[in-house]
Amino acid sequence: MRIILYIFFIAAVLLASYGFYIGQEDVARSQLCIGLGVSTLFFIWMPTFVYYRWKGKDVKQYMLNQENILKMRKYTNNNKL
């Protein structure tokens, strides 16, 4: 999964960079490359990255509920800076 993330990230950055490089020579192809690079980054790479990083973790630990609010208040009261 990690290698797939690297491949998608590098491909998206290279595609967008190529689009900026050919900017004034072929405007239509430039805009297409930049758009595909950004779309790949946000619609393929980002969800895959989020899934990879959150796989197997307890989401309740990061939710803001009454119990966690009380824990945060207790922690800040005990550790005043």
mmCIF file as gemmi writes it, N, C-alpha and C atoms, coordinates in Angstrom:
data_model
loop_
_atom_site.group_PDB
_atom_site.id
_atom_site.type_symbol
_atom_site.label_atom_id
_atom_site.label_alt_id
_atom_site.label_comp_id
_atom_site.label_asym_id
_atom_site.label_entity_id
_atom_site.label_seq_id
_atom_site.pdbx_PDB_ins_code
_atom_site.Cartn_x
_atom_site.Cartn_y
_atom_site.Cartn_z
_atom_site.occupancy
_atom_site.B_iso_or_equiv
_atom_site.pdbx_formal_charge
_atom_site.auth_seq_id
_atom_site.auth_asym_id
_atom_site.pdbx_PDB_model_num
ATOM 1 N N . MET Axp A 1 ? 0.825 -1.183 0 1 0 ? 1 A 1
ATOM 2 C CA . MET Axp A 1 ? 0 0 0 1 0 ? 1 A 1
ATOM 3 C C . MET Axp A 1 ? 0.874 1.255 0 1 0 ? 1 A 1
ATOM 4 N N . ARG Axp A 2 ? 1.968 1.189 0.74 1 0 ? 2 A 1
ATOM 5 C CA . ARG Axp A 2 ? 2.859 2.342 0.827 1 0 ? 2 A 1
ATOM 6 C C . ARG Axp A 2 ? 3.487 2.662 -0.527 1 0 ? 2 A 1
ATOM 7 N N . ILE Axp A 3 ? 3.857 1.639 -1.264 1 0 ? 3 A 1
ATOM 8 C CA . ILE Axp A 3 ? 4.462 1.845 -2.582 1 0 ? 3 A 1
ATOM 9 C C . ILE Axp A 3 ? 3.44 2.428 -3.547 1 0 ? 3 A 1
ATOM 10 N N . ILE Axp A 4 ? 2.196 1.967 -3.449 1 0 ? 4 A 1
ATOM 11 C CA . ILE Axp A 4 ? 1.137 2.512 -4.304 1 0 ? 4 A 1
ATOM 12 C C . ILE Axp A 4 ? 0.935 3.993 -4.006 1 0 ? 4 A 1
ATOM 13 N N . LEU Axp A 5 ? 0.981 4.362 -2.74 1 0 ? 5 A 1
ATOM 14 C CA . LEU Axp A 5 ? 0.849 5.772 -2.377 1 0 ? 5 A 1
ATOM 15 C C . LEU Axp A 5 ? 1.991 6.604 -2.957 1 0 ? 5 A 1
ATOM 16 N N . TYR Axp A 6 ? 3.209 6.085 -2.868 1 0 ? 6 A 1
ATOM 17 C CA . TYR Axp A 6 ? 4.353 6.788 -3.463 1 0 ? 6 A 1
ATOM 18 C C . TYR Axp A 6 ? 4.174 6.959 -4.969 1 0 ? 6 A 1
ATOM 19 N N . ILE Axp A 7 ? 3.741 5.913 -5.638 1 0 ? 7 A 1
ATOM 20 C CA . ILE Axp A 7 ? 3.58 5.967 -7.094 1 0 ? 7 A 1
ATOM 21 C C . ILE Axp A 7 ? 2.521 6.996 -7.48 1 0 ? 7 A 1
ATOM 22 N N . PHE Axp A 8 ? 1.36 6.972 -6.808 1 0 ? 8 A 1
ATOM 23 C CA . PHE Axp A 8 ? 0.308 7.936 -7.12 1 0 ? 8 A 1
ATOM 24 C C . PHE Axp A 8 ? 0.748 9.365 -6.827 1 0 ? 8 A 1
ATOM 25 N N . PHE Axp A 9 ? 1.459 9.571 -5.729 1 0 ? 9 A 1
ATOM 26 C CA . PHE Axp A 9 ? 1.9 10.917 -5.38 1 0 ? 9 A 1
ATOM 27 C C . PHE Axp A 9 ? 2.899 11.448 -6.403 1 0 ? 9 A 1
ATOM 28 N N . ILE Axp A 10 ? 3.876 10.635 -6.747 1 0 ? 10 A 1
ATOM 29 C CA . ILE Axp A 10 ? 4.889 11.063 -7.719 1 0 ? 10 A 1
ATOM 30 C C . ILE Axp A 10 ? 4.254 11.301 -9.081 1 0 ? 10 A 1
ATOM 31 N N . ALA Axp A 11 ? 3.326 10.42 -9.484 1 0 ? 11 A 1
ATOM 32 C CA . ALA Axp A 11 ? 2.656 10.59 -10.773 1 0 ? 11 A 1
ATOM 33 C C . ALA Axp A 11 ? 1.846 11.884 -10.801 1 0 ? 11 A 1
ATOM 34 N N . ALA Axp A 12 ? 1.131 12.181 -9.736 1 0 ? 12 A 1
ATOM 35 C CA . ALA Axp A 12 ? 0.319 13.397 -9.692 1 0 ? 12 A 1
ATOM 36 C C . ALA Axp A 12 ? 1.192 14.646 -9.726 1 0 ? 12 A 1
ATOM 37 N N . VAL Axp A 13 ? 2.276 14.637 -8.973 1 0 ? 13 A 1
ATOM 38 C CA . VAL Axp A 13 ? 3.171 15.803 -8.952 1 0 ? 13 A 1
ATOM 39 C C . VAL Axp A 13 ? 3.851 15.98 -10.305 1 0 ? 13 A 1
ATOM 40 N N . LEU Axp A 14 ? 4.301 14.889 -10.904 1 0 ? 14 A 1
ATOM 41 C CA . LEU Axp A 14 ? 4.938 14.986 -12.22 1 0 ? 14 A 1
ATOM 42 C C . LEU Axp A 14 ? 3.957 15.458 -13.284 1 0 ? 14 A 1
ATOM 43 N N . LEU Axp A 15 ? 2.729 14.975 -13.224 1 0 ? 15 A 1
ATOM 44 C CA . LEU Axp A 15 ? 1.723 15.385 -14.201 1 0 ? 15 A 1
ATOM 45 C C . LEU Axp A 15 ? 1.421 16.878 -14.075 1 0 ? 15 A 1
ATOM 46 N N . ALA Axp A 16 ? 1.246 17.36 -12.864 1 0 ? 16 A 1
ATOM 47 C CA . ALA Axp A 16 ? 0.99 18.786 -12.665 1 0 ? 16 A 1
ATOM 48 C C . ALA Axp A 16 ? 2.213 19.62 -13.05 1 0 ? 16 A 1
ATOM 49 N N . SER Axp A 17 ? 3.403 19.153 -12.72 1 0 ? 17 A 1
ATOM 50 C CA . SER Axp A 17 ? 4.632 19.874 -13.079 1 0 ? 17 A 1
ATOM 51 C C . SER Axp A 17 ? 4.799 19.952 -14.585 1 0 ? 17 A 1
ATOM 52 N N . TYR Axp A 18 ? 4.512 18.855 -15.271 1 0 ? 18 A 1
ATOM 53 C CA . TYR Axp A 18 ? 4.59 18.853 -16.733 1 0 ? 18 A 1
ATOM 54 C C . TYR Axp A 18 ? 3.584 19.841 -17.317 1 0 ? 18 A 1
ATOM 55 N N . GLY Axp A 19 ? 2.411 19.911 -16.717 1 0 ? 19 A 1
ATOM 56 C CA . GLY Axp A 19 ? 1.41 20.869 -17.179 1 0 ? 19 A 1
ATOM 57 C C . GLY Axp A 19 ? 1.882 22.303 -17.032 1 0 ? 19 A 1
ATOM 58 N N . PHE Axp A 20 ? 2.536 22.616 -15.92 1 0 ? 20 A 1
ATOM 59 C CA . PHE Axp A 20 ? 3.078 23.964 -15.744 1 0 ? 20 A 1
ATOM 60 C C . PHE Axp A 20 ? 4.261 24.215 -16.677 1 0 ? 20 A 1
ATOM 61 N N . TYR Axp A 21 ? 5.03 23.186 -16.968 1 0 ? 21 A 1
ATOM 62 C CA . TYR Axp A 21 ? 6.202 23.328 -17.826 1 0 ? 21 A 1
ATOM 63 C C . TYR Axp A 21 ? 5.803 23.672 -19.257 1 0 ? 21 A 1
ATOM 64 N N . ILE Axp A 22 ? 4.762 23.025 -19.772 1 0 ? 22 A 1
ATOM 65 C CA . ILE Axp A 22 ? 4.352 23.283 -21.156 1 0 ? 22 A 1
ATOM 66 C C . ILE Axp A 22 ? 3.294 24.377 -21.233 1 0 ? 22 A 1
ATOM 67 N N . GLY Axp A 23 ? 3.172 25.173 -20.213 1 0 ? 23 A 1
ATOM 68 C CA . GLY Axp A 23 ? 2.116 26.162 -20.043 1 0 ? 23 A 1
ATOM 69 C C . GLY Axp A 23 ? 1.734 26.961 -21.266 1 0 ? 23 A 1
ATOM 70 N N . GLN Axp A 24 ? 2.65 27.665 -21.896 1 0 ? 24 A 1
ATOM 71 C CA . GLN Axp A 24 ? 2.3 28.559 -22.993 1 0 ? 24 A 1
ATOM 72 C C . GLN Axp A 24 ? 2.366 27.894 -24.364 1 0 ? 24 A 1
ATOM 73 N N . GLU Axp A 25 ? 3.016 26.765 -24.474 1 0 ? 25 A 1
ATOM 74 C CA . GLU Axp A 25 ? 3.138 26.105 -25.773 1 0 ? 25 A 1
ATOM 75 C C . GLU Axp A 25 ? 1.824 25.465 -26.207 1 0 ? 25 A 1
ATOM 76 N N . ASP Axp A 26 ? 1.201 24.705 -25.321 1 0 ? 26 A 1
ATOM 77 C CA . ASP Axp A 26 ? -0.055 24.025 -25.633 1 0 ? 26 A 1
ATOM 78 C C . ASP Axp A 26 ? -0.975 24.189 -24.425 1 0 ? 26 A 1
ATOM 79 N N . VAL Axp A 27 ? -1.812 25.208 -24.482 1 0 ? 27 A 1
ATOM 80 C CA . VAL Axp A 27 ? -2.617 25.585 -23.325 1 0 ? 27 A 1
ATOM 81 C C . VAL Axp A 27 ? -3.624 24.49 -22.966 1 0 ? 27 A 1
ATOM 82 N N . ALA Axp A 28 ? -4.242 23.887 -23.968 1 0 ? 28 A 1
ATOM 83 C CA . ALA Axp A 28 ? -5.255 22.862 -23.692 1 0 ? 28 A 1
ATOM 84 C C . ALA Axp A 28 ? -4.637 21.647 -23.001 1 0 ? 28 A 1
ATOM 85 N N . ARG Axp A 29 ? -3.502 21.183 -23.502 1 0 ? 29 A 1
ATOM 86 C CA . ARG Axp A 29 ? -2.836 20.033 -22.89 1 0 ? 29 A 1
ATOM 87 C C . ARG Axp A 29 ? -2.298 20.399 -21.508 1 0 ? 29 A 1
ATOM 88 N N . SER Axp A 30 ? -1.827 21.628 -21.368 1 0 ? 30 A 1
ATOM 89 C CA . SER Axp A 30 ? -1.324 22.089 -20.077 1 0 ? 30 A 1
ATOM 90 C C . SER Axp A 30 ? -2.423 22.052 -19.02 1 0 ? 30 A 1
ATOM 91 N N . GLN Axp A 31 ? -3.581 22.596 -19.351 1 0 ? 31 A 1
ATOM 92 C CA . GLN Axp A 31 ? -4.691 22.597 -18.402 1 0 ? 31 A 1
ATOM 93 C C . GLN Axp A 31 ? -5.173 21.184 -18.098 1 0 ? 31 A 1
ATOM 94 N N . LEU Axp A 32 ? -5.159 20.314 -19.096 1 0 ? 32 A 1
ATOM 95 C CA . LEU Axp A 32 ? -5.555 18.925 -18.885 1 0 ? 32 A 1
ATOM 96 C C . LEU Axp A 32 ? -4.595 18.221 -17.932 1 0 ? 32 A 1
ATOM 97 N N . CYS Axp A 33 ? -3.301 18.413 -18.124 1 0 ? 33 A 1
ATOM 98 C CA . CYS Axp A 33 ? -2.306 17.765 -17.257 1 0 ? 33 A 1
ATOM 99 C C . CYS Axp A 33 ? -2.391 18.28 -15.827 1 0 ? 33 A 1
ATOM 100 N N . ILE Axp A 34 ? -2.542 19.578 -15.674 1 0 ? 34 A 1
ATOM 101 C CA . ILE Axp A 34 ? -2.661 20.145 -14.331 1 0 ? 34 A 1
ATOM 102 C C . ILE Axp A 34 ? -3.936 19.633 -13.657 1 0 ? 34 A 1
ATOM 103 N N . GLY Axp A 35 ? -5.025 19.615 -14.382 1 0 ? 35 A 1
ATOM 104 C CA . GLY Axp A 35 ? -6.29 19.129 -13.828 1 0 ? 35 A 1
ATOM 105 C C . GLY Axp A 35 ? -6.235 17.664 -13.449 1 0 ? 35 A 1
ATOM 106 N N . LEU Axp A 36 ? -5.631 16.844 -14.302 1 0 ? 36 A 1
ATOM 107 C CA . LEU Axp A 36 ? -5.508 15.422 -13.985 1 0 ? 36 A 1
ATOM 108 C C . LEU Axp A 36 ? -4.588 15.197 -12.785 1 0 ? 36 A 1
ATOM 109 N N . GLY Axp A 37 ? -3.523 15.975 -12.7 1 0 ? 37 A 1
ATOM 110 C CA . GLY Axp A 37 ? -2.618 15.849 -11.562 1 0 ? 37 A 1
ATOM 111 C C . GLY Axp A 37 ? -3.288 16.203 -10.249 1 0 ? 37 A 1
ATOM 112 N N . VAL Axp A 38 ? -4.016 17.303 -10.242 1 0 ? 38 A 1
ATOM 113 C CA . VAL Axp A 38 ? -4.711 17.732 -9.024 1 0 ? 38 A 1
ATOM 114 C C . VAL Axp A 38 ? -5.839 16.758 -8.679 1 0 ? 38 A 1
ATOM 115 N N . SER Axp A 39 ? -6.577 16.308 -9.689 1 0 ? 39 A 1
ATOM 116 C CA . SER Axp A 39 ? -7.659 15.344 -9.448 1 0 ? 39 A 1
ATOM 117 C C . SER Axp A 39 ? -7.122 14.034 -8.903 1 0 ? 39 A 1
ATOM 118 N N . THR Axp A 40 ? -6.012 13.569 -9.456 1 0 ? 40 A 1
ATOM 119 C CA . THR Axp A 40 ? -5.395 12.342 -8.956 1 0 ? 40 A 1
ATOM 120 C C . THR Axp A 40 ? -4.97 12.513 -7.509 1 0 ? 40 A 1
ATOM 121 N N . LEU Axp A 41 ? -4.42 13.665 -7.205 1 0 ? 41 A 1
ATOM 122 C CA . LEU Axp A 41 ? -3.964 13.918 -5.841 1 0 ? 41 A 1
ATOM 123 C C . LEU Axp A 41 ? -5.122 13.914 -4.845 1 0 ? 41 A 1
ATOM 124 N N . PHE Axp A 42 ? -6.225 14.549 -5.202 1 0 ? 42 A 1
ATOM 125 C CA . PHE Axp A 42 ? -7.302 14.709 -4.231 1 0 ? 42 A 1
ATOM 126 C C . PHE Axp A 42 ? -8.348 13.608 -4.255 1 0 ? 42 A 1
ATOM 127 N N . PHE Axp A 43 ? -8.567 12.962 -5.395 1 0 ? 43 A 1
ATOM 128 C CA . PHE Axp A 43 ? -9.612 11.943 -5.457 1 0 ? 43 A 1
ATOM 129 C C . PHE Axp A 43 ? -9.083 10.52 -5.37 1 0 ? 43 A 1
ATOM 130 N N . ILE Axp A 44 ? -7.806 10.314 -5.581 1 0 ? 44 A 1
ATOM 131 C CA . ILE Axp A 44 ? -7.238 8.964 -5.491 1 0 ? 44 A 1
ATOM 132 C C . ILE Axp A 44 ? -6.235 8.891 -4.351 1 0 ? 44 A 1
ATOM 133 N N . TRP Axp A 45 ? -5.239 9.789 -4.352 1 0 ? 45 A 1
ATOM 134 C CA . TRP Axp A 45 ? -4.169 9.691 -3.362 1 0 ? 45 A 1
ATOM 135 C C . TRP Axp A 45 ? -4.655 9.997 -1.947 1 0 ? 45 A 1
ATOM 136 N N . MET Axp A 46 ? -5.393 11.086 -1.769 1 0 ? 46 A 1
ATOM 137 C CA . MET Axp A 46 ? -5.797 11.499 -0.424 1 0 ? 46 A 1
ATOM 138 C C . MET Axp A 46 ? -6.693 10.47 0.273 1 0 ? 46 A 1
ATOM 139 N N . PRO Axp A 47 ? -7.761 9.946 -0.356 1 0 ? 47 A 1
ATOM 140 C CA . PRO Axp A 47 ? -8.55 8.92 0.341 1 0 ? 47 A 1
ATOM 141 C C . PRO Axp A 47 ? -7.754 7.652 0.635 1 0 ? 47 A 1
ATOM 142 N N . THR Axp A 48 ? -6.875 7.269 -0.288 1 0 ? 48 A 1
ATOM 143 C CA . THR Axp A 48 ? -6.049 6.085 -0.055 1 0 ? 48 A 1
ATOM 144 C C . THR Axp A 48 ? -5.097 6.327 1.107 1 0 ? 48 A 1
ATOM 145 N N . PHE Axp A 49 ? -4.518 7.507 1.187 1 0 ? 49 A 1
ATOM 146 C CA . PHE Axp A 49 ? -3.619 7.857 2.283 1 0 ? 49 A 1
ATOM 147 C C . PHE Axp A 49 ? -4.355 7.856 3.623 1 0 ? 49 A 1
ATOM 148 N N . VAL Axp A 50 ? -5.538 8.443 3.652 1 0 ? 50 A 1
ATOM 149 C CA . VAL Axp A 50 ? -6.31 8.492 4.895 1 0 ? 50 A 1
ATOM 150 C C . VAL Axp A 50 ? -6.684 7.081 5.34 1 0 ? 50 A 1
ATOM 151 N N . TYR Axp A 51 ? -7.102 6.242 4.41 1 0 ? 51 A 1
ATOM 152 C CA . TYR Axp A 51 ? -7.434 4.854 4.752 1 0 ? 51 A 1
ATOM 153 C C . TYR Axp A 51 ? -6.211 4.124 5.292 1 0 ? 51 A 1
ATOM 154 N N . TYR Axp A 52 ? -5.076 4.309 4.644 1 0 ? 52 A 1
ATOM 155 C CA . TYR Axp A 52 ? -3.843 3.632 5.055 1 0 ? 52 A 1
ATOM 156 C C . TYR Axp A 52 ? -3.418 4.058 6.456 1 0 ? 52 A 1
ATOM 157 N N . ARG Axp A 53 ? -3.517 5.341 6.766 1 0 ? 53 A 1
ATOM 158 C CA . ARG Axp A 53 ? -3.066 5.84 8.062 1 0 ? 53 A 1
ATOM 159 C C . ARG Axp A 53 ? -4.037 5.518 9.198 1 0 ? 53 A 1
ATOM 160 N N . TRP Axp A 54 ? -5.347 5.416 8.909 1 0 ? 54 A 1
ATOM 161 C CA . TRP Axp A 54 ? -6.333 5.191 9.954 1 0 ? 54 A 1
ATOM 162 C C . TRP Axp A 54 ? -6.713 3.729 10.104 1 0 ? 54 A 1
ATOM 163 N N . LYS Axp A 55 ? -6.181 2.859 9.292 1 0 ? 55 A 1
ATOM 164 C CA . LYS Axp A 55 ? -6.542 1.45 9.337 1 0 ? 55 A 1
ATOM 165 C C . LYS Axp A 55 ? -6.134 0.856 10.682 1 0 ? 55 A 1
ATOM 166 N N . GLY Axp A 56 ? -7.088 0.232 11.379 1 0 ? 56 A 1
ATOM 167 C CA . GLY Axp A 56 ? -6.803 -0.426 12.642 1 0 ? 56 A 1
ATOM 168 C C . GLY Axp A 56 ? -6.774 0.481 13.858 1 0 ? 56 A 1
ATOM 169 N N . LYS Axp A 57 ? -7.139 1.75 13.713 1 0 ? 57 A 1
ATOM 170 C CA . LYS Axp A 57 ? -7.128 2.665 14.855 1 0 ? 57 A 1
ATOM 171 C C . LYS Axp A 57 ? -8.543 2.849 15.39 1 0 ? 57 A 1
ATOM 172 N N . ASP Axp A 58 ? -8.641 3.16 16.665 1 0 ? 58 A 1
ATOM 173 C CA . ASP Axp A 58 ? -9.925 3.386 17.302 1 0 ? 58 A 1
ATOM 174 C C . ASP Axp A 58 ? -10.345 4.835 17.075 1 0 ? 58 A 1
ATOM 175 N N . VAL Axp A 59 ? -11.417 5.028 16.325 1 0 ? 59 A 1
ATOM 176 C CA . VAL Axp A 59 ? -11.867 6.373 15.98 1 0 ? 59 A 1
ATOM 177 C C . VAL Axp A 59 ? -12.494 7.067 17.191 1 0 ? 59 A 1
ATOM 178 N N . LYS Axp A 60 ? -13.053 6.31 18.112 1 0 ? 60 A 1
ATOM 179 C CA . LYS Axp A 60 ? -13.688 6.908 19.291 1 0 ? 60 A 1
ATOM 180 C C . LYS Axp A 60 ? -12.694 7.7 20.13 1 0 ? 60 A 1
ATOM 181 N N . GLN Axp A 61 ? -11.445 7.349 20.038 1 0 ? 61 A 1
ATOM 182 C CA . GLN Axp A 61 ? -10.417 8.048 20.796 1 0 ? 61 A 1
ATOM 183 C C . GLN Axp A 61 ? -10.282 9.507 20.344 1 0 ? 61 A 1
ATOM 184 N N . TYR Axp A 62 ? -10.62 9.792 19.085 1 0 ? 62 A 1
ATOM 185 C CA . TYR Axp A 62 ? -10.452 11.131 18.53 1 0 ? 62 A 1
ATOM 186 C C . TYR Axp A 62 ? -11.754 11.917 18.458 1 0 ? 62 A 1
ATOM 187 N N . MET Axp A 63 ? -12.871 11.316 18.858 1 0 ? 63 A 1
ATOM 188 C CA . MET Axp A 63 ? -14.156 12.01 18.82 1 0 ? 63 A 1
ATOM 189 C C . MET Axp A 63 ? -14.289 12.935 20.024 1 0 ? 63 A 1
ATOM 190 N N . LEU Axp A 64 ? -14.958 14.04 19.817 1 0 ? 64 A 1
ATOM 191 C CA . LEU Axp A 64 ? -15.156 15.01 20.89 1 0 ? 64 A 1
ATOM 192 C C . LEU Axp A 64 ? -16.507 14.74 21.548 1 0 ? 64 A 1
ATOM 193 N N . ASN Axp A 65 ? -16.496 13.968 22.611 1 0 ? 65 A 1
ATOM 194 C CA . ASN Axp A 65 ? -17.712 13.689 23.377 1 0 ? 65 A 1
ATOM 195 C C . ASN Axp A 65 ? -17.5 14.165 24.812 1 0 ? 65 A 1
ATOM 196 N N . GLN Axp A 66 ? -18.523 13.988 25.636 1 0 ? 66 A 1
ATOM 197 C CA . GLN Axp A 66 ? -18.466 14.52 27.004 1 0 ? 66 A 1
ATOM 198 C C . GLN Axp A 66 ? -17.311 13.915 27.799 1 0 ? 66 A 1
ATOM 199 N N . GLU Axp A 67 ? -17.094 12.622 27.644 1 0 ? 67 A 1
ATOM 200 C CA . GLU Axp A 67 ? -16.013 11.96 28.379 1 0 ? 67 A 1
ATOM 201 C C . GLU Axp A 67 ? -14.645 12.522 28.001 1 0 ? 67 A 1
ATOM 202 N N . ASN Axp A 68 ? -14.413 12.719 26.706 1 0 ? 68 A 1
ATOM 203 C CA . ASN Axp A 68 ? -13.123 13.249 26.261 1 0 ? 68 A 1
ATOM 204 C C . ASN Axp A 68 ? -12.948 14.716 26.645 1 0 ? 68 A 1
ATOM 205 N N . ILE Axp A 69 ? -14.037 15.464 26.669 1 0 ? 69 A 1
ATOM 206 C CA . ILE Axp A 69 ? -13.949 16.862 27.1 1 0 ? 69 A 1
ATOM 207 C C . ILE Axp A 69 ? -13.516 16.937 28.562 1 0 ? 69 A 1
ATOM 208 N N . LEU Axp A 70 ? -14.092 16.066 29.389 1 0 ? 70 A 1
ATOM 209 C CA . LEU Axp A 70 ? -13.696 16.045 30.803 1 0 ? 70 A 1
ATOM 210 C C . LEU Axp A 70 ? -12.236 15.64 30.969 1 0 ? 70 A 1
ATOM 211 N N . LYS Axp A 71 ? -11.768 14.693 30.159 1 0 ? 71 A 1
ATOM 212 C CA . LYS Axp A 71 ? -10.352 14.292 30.211 1 0 ? 71 A 1
ATOM 213 C C . LYS Axp A 71 ? -9.44 15.456 29.841 1 0 ? 71 A 1
ATOM 214 N N . MET Axp A 72 ? -9.825 16.204 28.795 1 0 ? 72 A 1
ATOM 215 C CA . MET Axp A 72 ? -9.01 17.341 28.368 1 0 ? 72 A 1
ATOM 216 C C . MET Axp A 72 ? -8.967 18.421 29.444 1 0 ? 72 A 1
ATOM 217 N N . ARG Axp A 73 ? -10.109 18.698 30.056 1 0 ? 73 A 1
ATOM 218 C CA . ARG Axp A 73 ? -10.142 19.714 31.115 1 0 ? 73 A 1
ATOM 219 C C . ARG Axp A 73 ? -9.285 19.294 32.301 1 0 ? 73 A 1
ATOM 220 N N . LYS Axp A 74 ? -9.383 18.031 32.674 1 0 ? 74 A 1
ATOM 221 C CA . LYS Axp A 74 ? -8.585 17.525 33.787 1 0 ? 74 A 1
ATOM 222 C C . LYS Axp A 74 ? -7.096 17.619 33.463 1 0 ? 74 A 1
ATOM 223 N N . TYR Axp A 75 ? -6.732 17.276 32.227 1 0 ? 75 A 1
ATOM 224 C CA . TYR Axp A 75 ? -5.328 17.334 31.819 1 0 ? 75 A 1
ATOM 225 C C . TYR Axp A 75 ? -4.811 18.769 31.839 1 0 ? 75 A 1
ATOM 226 N N . THR Axp A 76 ? -5.597 19.704 31.31 1 0 ? 76 A 1
ATOM 227 C CA . THR Axp A 76 ? -5.13 21.094 31.273 1 0 ? 76 A 1
ATOM 228 C C . THR Axp A 76 ? -5.081 21.704 32.668 1 0 ? 76 A 1
ATOM 229 N N . ASN Axp A 77 ? -5.995 21.305 33.543 1 0 ? 77 A 1
ATOM 230 C CA . ASN Axp A 77 ? -5.954 21.83 34.917 1 0 ? 77 A 1
ATOM 231 C C . ASN Axp A 77 ? -4.753 21.299 35.683 1 0 ? 77 A 1
ATOM 232 N N . ASN Axp A 78 ? -4.359 20.07 35.428 1 0 ? 78 A 1
ATOM 233 C CA . ASN Axp A 78 ? -3.213 19.475 36.121 1 0 ? 78 A 1
ATOM 234 C C . ASN Axp A 78 ? -1.878 19.942 35.552 1 0 ? 78 A 1
ATOM 235 N N . ASN Axp A 79 ? -1.85 20.319 34.286 1 0 ? 79 A 1
ATOM 236 C CA . ASN Axp A 79 ? -0.593 20.679 33.617 1 0 ? 79 A 1
ATOM 237 C C . ASN Axp A 79 ? -0.633 22.115 33.123 1 0 ? 79 A 1
ATOM 238 N N . LYS Axp A 80 ? -0.825 23.052 34.007 1 0 ? 80 A 1
ATOM 239 C CA . LYS Axp A 80 ? -0.846 24.458 33.596 1 0 ? 80 A 1
ATOM 240 C C . LYS Axp A 80 ? 0.544 24.89 33.19 1 0 ? 80 A 1
ATOM 241 N N . LEU Axp A 81 ? 0.592 25.594 32.075 1 0 ? 81 A 1
ATOM 242 C CA . LEU Axp A 81 ? 1.881 26.047 31.549 1 0 ? 81 A 1
ATOM 243 C C . LEU Axp A 81 ? 2.226 27.417 32.055 1 0 ? 81 A 1
